[in-house]
PDB file of C-alpha atoms in Angstrom:
ATOM      1  CA  GLN A 115       0.000   0.000   0.000  1.00  0.00           C
ATOM      2  CA  CYS A 116       1.013   3.626   0.051  1.00  0.00           C
ATOM      3  CA  THR A 117       1.150   6.628   2.354  1.00  0.00           C
ATOM      4  CA  ASP A 118      -0.780   9.796   1.565  1.00  0.00           C
ATOM      5  CA  LYS A 119       2.556  11.599   1.241  1.00  0.00           C
ATOM      6  CA  LYS A 120       3.747   9.191  -1.457  1.00  0.00           C
ATOM      7  CA  VAL A 121       0.380   9.290  -3.264  1.00  0.00           C
ATOM      8  CA  ASN A 122       0.624  13.092  -3.315  1.00  0.00           C
ATOM      9  CA  GLU A 123       4.079  12.803  -4.906  1.00  0.00           C
ATOM     10  CA  ILE A 124       3.055  10.228  -7.527  1.00  0.00           C
ATOM     11  CA  THR A 125      -0.357  11.584  -8.569  1.00  0.00           C
ATOM     12  CA  PRO A 126       1.002  14.753 -10.238  1.00  0.00           C
ATOM     13  CA  LEU A 127       3.472  12.613 -12.211  1.00  0.00           C
ATOM     14  CA  LEU A 128       0.696  10.347 -13.475  1.00  0.00           C
ATOM     15  CA  PHE A 129      -1.678  13.216 -14.249  1.00  0.00           C
ATOM     16  CA  ALA A 130       1.082  15.099 -16.093  1.00  0.00           C
ATOM     17  CA  ARG A 131       1.083  12.171 -18.531  1.00  0.00           C
ATOM     18  CA  ALA A 132      -2.660  11.460 -18.528  1.00  0.00           C
ATOM     19  CA  SER A 133      -5.308  13.469 -16.689  1.00  0.00           C
ATOM     20  CA  THR A 134      -8.390  12.090 -18.450  1.00  0.00           C
ATOM     21  CA  PRO A 135      -9.644   8.585 -19.225  1.00  0.00           C
ATOM     22  CA  GLN A 136      -9.036   9.358 -22.907  1.00  0.00           C
ATOM     23  CA  ASP A 137      -5.368  10.053 -22.215  1.00  0.00           C
ATOM     24  CA  MET A 138      -4.984   7.218 -19.706  1.00  0.00           C
ATOM     25  CA  VAL A 139      -5.981   4.507 -22.203  1.00  0.00           C
ATOM     26  CA  LYS A 140      -3.316   5.825 -24.582  1.00  0.00           C
ATOM     27  CA  LEU A 141      -0.688   4.787 -22.029  1.00  0.00           C
ATOM     28  CA  SER A 142       0.220   1.139 -21.797  1.00  0.00           C
ATOM     29  CA  VAL A 143      -0.324  -0.763 -18.563  1.00  0.00           C
ATOM     30  CA  GLU A 144       3.474  -0.965 -18.323  1.00  0.00           C
ATOM     31  CA  GLU A 145       3.843   2.827 -18.598  1.00  0.00           C
ATOM     32  CA  ILE A 146       1.282   3.346 -15.839  1.00  0.00           C
ATOM     33  CA  ARG A 147       3.013   0.692 -13.714  1.00  0.00           C
ATOM     34  CA  GLU A 148       6.381   2.459 -13.997  1.00  0.00           C
ATOM     35  CA  ILE A 149       4.881   5.785 -12.898  1.00  0.00           C
ATOM     36  CA  ILE A 150       3.025   4.369  -9.889  1.00  0.00           C
ATOM     37  CA  ARG A 151       5.653   1.759  -8.902  1.00  0.00           C
ATOM     38  CA  PRO A 152       6.748   3.672  -5.740  1.00  0.00           C
ATOM     39  CA  CYS A 153       3.246   3.201  -4.310  1.00  0.00           C
ATOM     40  CA  GLY A 154       3.436  -0.592  -4.285  1.00  0.00           C
ATOM     41  CA  LEU A 155       1.112  -3.168  -5.829  1.00  0.00           C
ATOM     42  CA  SER A 156       1.753  -1.443  -9.151  1.00  0.00           C
ATOM     43  CA  PRO A 157       1.108  -4.487 -11.383  1.00  0.00           C
ATOM     44  CA  MET A 158      -2.446  -4.834 -10.077  1.00  0.00           C
ATOM     45  CA  LYS A 159      -3.151  -1.106  -9.704  1.00  0.00           C
ATOM     46  CA  SER A 160      -1.883  -0.253 -13.198  1.00  0.00           C
ATOM     47  CA  LYS A 161      -4.219  -2.834 -14.749  1.00  0.00           C
ATOM     48  CA  GLY A 162      -7.086  -1.413 -12.700  1.00  0.00           C
ATOM     49  CA  ILE A 163      -6.369   2.188 -13.703  1.00  0.00           C
ATOM     50  CA  HIS A 164      -6.149   1.268 -17.370  1.00  0.00           C
ATOM     51  CA  GLY A 165      -9.222  -0.971 -17.219  1.00  0.00           C
ATOM     52  CA  LEU A 166     -11.443   1.493 -15.395  1.00  0.00           C
ATOM     53  CA  SER A 167     -10.377   4.271 -17.774  1.00  0.00           C
ATOM     54  CA  ARG A 168     -11.434   2.100 -20.710  1.00  0.00           C
ATOM     55  CA  MET A 169     -14.708   1.231 -18.965  1.00  0.00           C
ATOM     56  CA  ILE A 170     -15.487   4.915 -18.302  1.00  0.00           C
ATOM     57  CA  LEU A 171     -15.049   5.591 -22.020  1.00  0.00           C
ATOM     58  CA  GLU A 172     -16.842   2.539 -23.396  1.00  0.00           C
ATOM     59  CA  GLU A 173     -19.696   2.162 -20.936  1.00  0.00           C
ATOM     60  CA  HIS A 174     -20.206   5.631 -19.469  1.00  0.00           C
ATOM     61  CA  GLY A 175     -19.562   8.042 -22.333  1.00  0.00           C
ATOM     62  CA  GLY A 176     -16.319   9.308 -20.836  1.00  0.00           C
ATOM     63  CA  GLU A 177     -17.958  10.434 -17.580  1.00  0.00           C
ATOM     64  CA  VAL A 178     -17.404   8.966 -14.129  1.00  0.00           C
ATOM     65  CA  PRO A 179     -20.741   7.399 -13.170  1.00  0.00           C
ATOM     66  CA  ALA A 180     -22.587   8.795 -10.142  1.00  0.00           C
ATOM     67  CA  ASP A 181     -23.764   5.334  -9.144  1.00  0.00           C
ATOM     68  CA  MET A 182     -22.288   3.036  -6.483  1.00  0.00           C
ATOM     69  CA  ALA A 183     -23.019  -0.179  -8.373  1.00  0.00           C
ATOM     70  CA  ALA A 184     -21.468   1.163 -11.585  1.00  0.00           C
ATOM     71  CA  LEU A 185     -18.386   2.353  -9.715  1.00  0.00           C
ATOM     72  CA  GLU A 186     -17.965  -0.947  -7.871  1.00  0.00           C
ATOM     73  CA  ALA A 187     -18.212  -2.817 -11.190  1.00  0.00           C
ATOM     74  CA  MET A 188     -14.992  -1.142 -12.358  1.00  0.00           C
ATOM     75  CA  PRO A 189     -11.629  -2.893 -12.041  1.00  0.00           C
ATOM     76  CA  GLY A 190      -9.893  -2.082  -8.764  1.00  0.00           C
ATOM     77  CA  VAL A 191     -12.832  -0.143  -7.289  1.00  0.00           C
ATOM     78  CA  GLY A 192     -14.259  -1.472  -4.051  1.00  0.00           C
ATOM     79  CA  HIS A 193     -16.941  -0.141  -1.744  1.00  0.00           C
ATOM     80  CA  LYS A 194     -14.661   2.318   0.076  1.00  0.00           C
ATOM     81  CA  THR A 195     -13.260   3.828  -3.128  1.00  0.00           C
ATOM     82  CA  ALA A 196     -16.737   4.079  -4.644  1.00  0.00           C
ATOM     83  CA  SER A 197     -17.964   5.802  -1.467  1.00  0.00           C
ATOM     84  CA  VAL A 198     -15.101   8.304  -1.577  1.00  0.00           C
ATOM     85  CA  VAL A 199     -15.925   9.110  -5.222  1.00  0.00           C
ATOM     86  CA  MET A 200     -19.608   9.581  -4.391  1.00  0.00           C
ATOM     87  CA  VAL A 201     -18.755  11.965  -1.523  1.00  0.00           C
ATOM     88  CA  GLN A 202     -15.981  13.936  -3.232  1.00  0.00           C
ATOM     89  CA  ALA A 203     -17.175  14.077  -6.831  1.00  0.00           C
ATOM     90  CA  PHE A 204     -20.927  14.111  -6.405  1.00  0.00           C
ATOM     91  CA  GLY A 205     -21.580  15.456  -2.897  1.00  0.00           C
ATOM     92  CA  VAL A 206     -23.540  12.371  -1.887  1.00  0.00           C
ATOM     93  CA  PRO A 207     -23.564  12.004   1.898  1.00  0.00           C
ATOM     94  CA  ALA A 208     -21.690   8.846   2.823  1.00  0.00           C
ATOM     95  CA  PHE A 209     -19.131   7.649   5.339  1.00  0.00           C
ATOM     96  CA  PRO A 210     -16.372   5.675   3.620  1.00  0.00           C
ATOM     97  CA  VAL A 211     -15.058   2.968   5.949  1.00  0.00           C
ATOM     98  CA  ASP A 212     -11.898   0.952   5.466  1.00  0.00           C
ATOM     99  CA  THR A 213     -11.381  -2.632   6.589  1.00  0.00           C
ATOM    100  CA  HIS A 214      -9.748  -1.632   9.875  1.00  0.00           C
ATOM    101  CA  ILE A 215     -12.545   0.719  10.975  1.00  0.00           C
ATOM    102  CA  HIS A 216     -15.114  -1.863   9.900  1.00  0.00           C
ATOM    103  CA  ARG A 217     -13.450  -4.536  12.044  1.00  0.00           C
ATOM    104  CA  LEU A 218     -13.219  -2.241  15.097  1.00  0.00           C
ATOM    105  CA  ALA A 219     -16.852  -1.154  14.801  1.00  0.00           C
ATOM    106  CA  TRP A 220     -17.862  -4.828  14.756  1.00  0.00           C
ATOM    107  CA  ARG A 221     -15.651  -5.732  17.736  1.00  0.00           C
ATOM    108  CA  TRP A 222     -16.994  -2.795  19.736  1.00  0.00           C
ATOM    109  CA  THR A 223     -20.550  -3.857  18.749  1.00  0.00           C
ATOM    110  CA  LEU A 224     -21.134  -0.522  17.026  1.00  0.00           C
ATOM    111  CA  SER A 225     -22.137  -2.398  13.881  1.00  0.00           C
ATOM    112  CA  THR A 226     -23.385  -5.811  12.841  1.00  0.00           C
ATOM    113  CA  GLY A 227     -20.371  -6.239  10.591  1.00  0.00           C
ATOM    114  CA  LYS A 228     -22.441  -6.046   7.425  1.00  0.00           C
TER     115      LYS A 228
END
């Protein structure tokens, strides 16, 4: 995984090469992997970035969908990432929860774990 500090260093490098889905699919998976390599898990993440960029173009007319199910259907996008997109891009009220918070809430009986 990757720290916020490292993500904030790598993101401008990636977006300097490709800041739209149209530009991202022009890069090869290998090119994306080399840019994001310092963040770890780059083989899997680069395939996800390329695949979701293609999916945005082919299935959503080049626009990020404002729908949880559509977001979660994209490569590399889970419930937390989809929730963050819904909150940040579309102003939908949500509370993104990672695995660790989810586990603690269950242990402390603050949630049913579902």
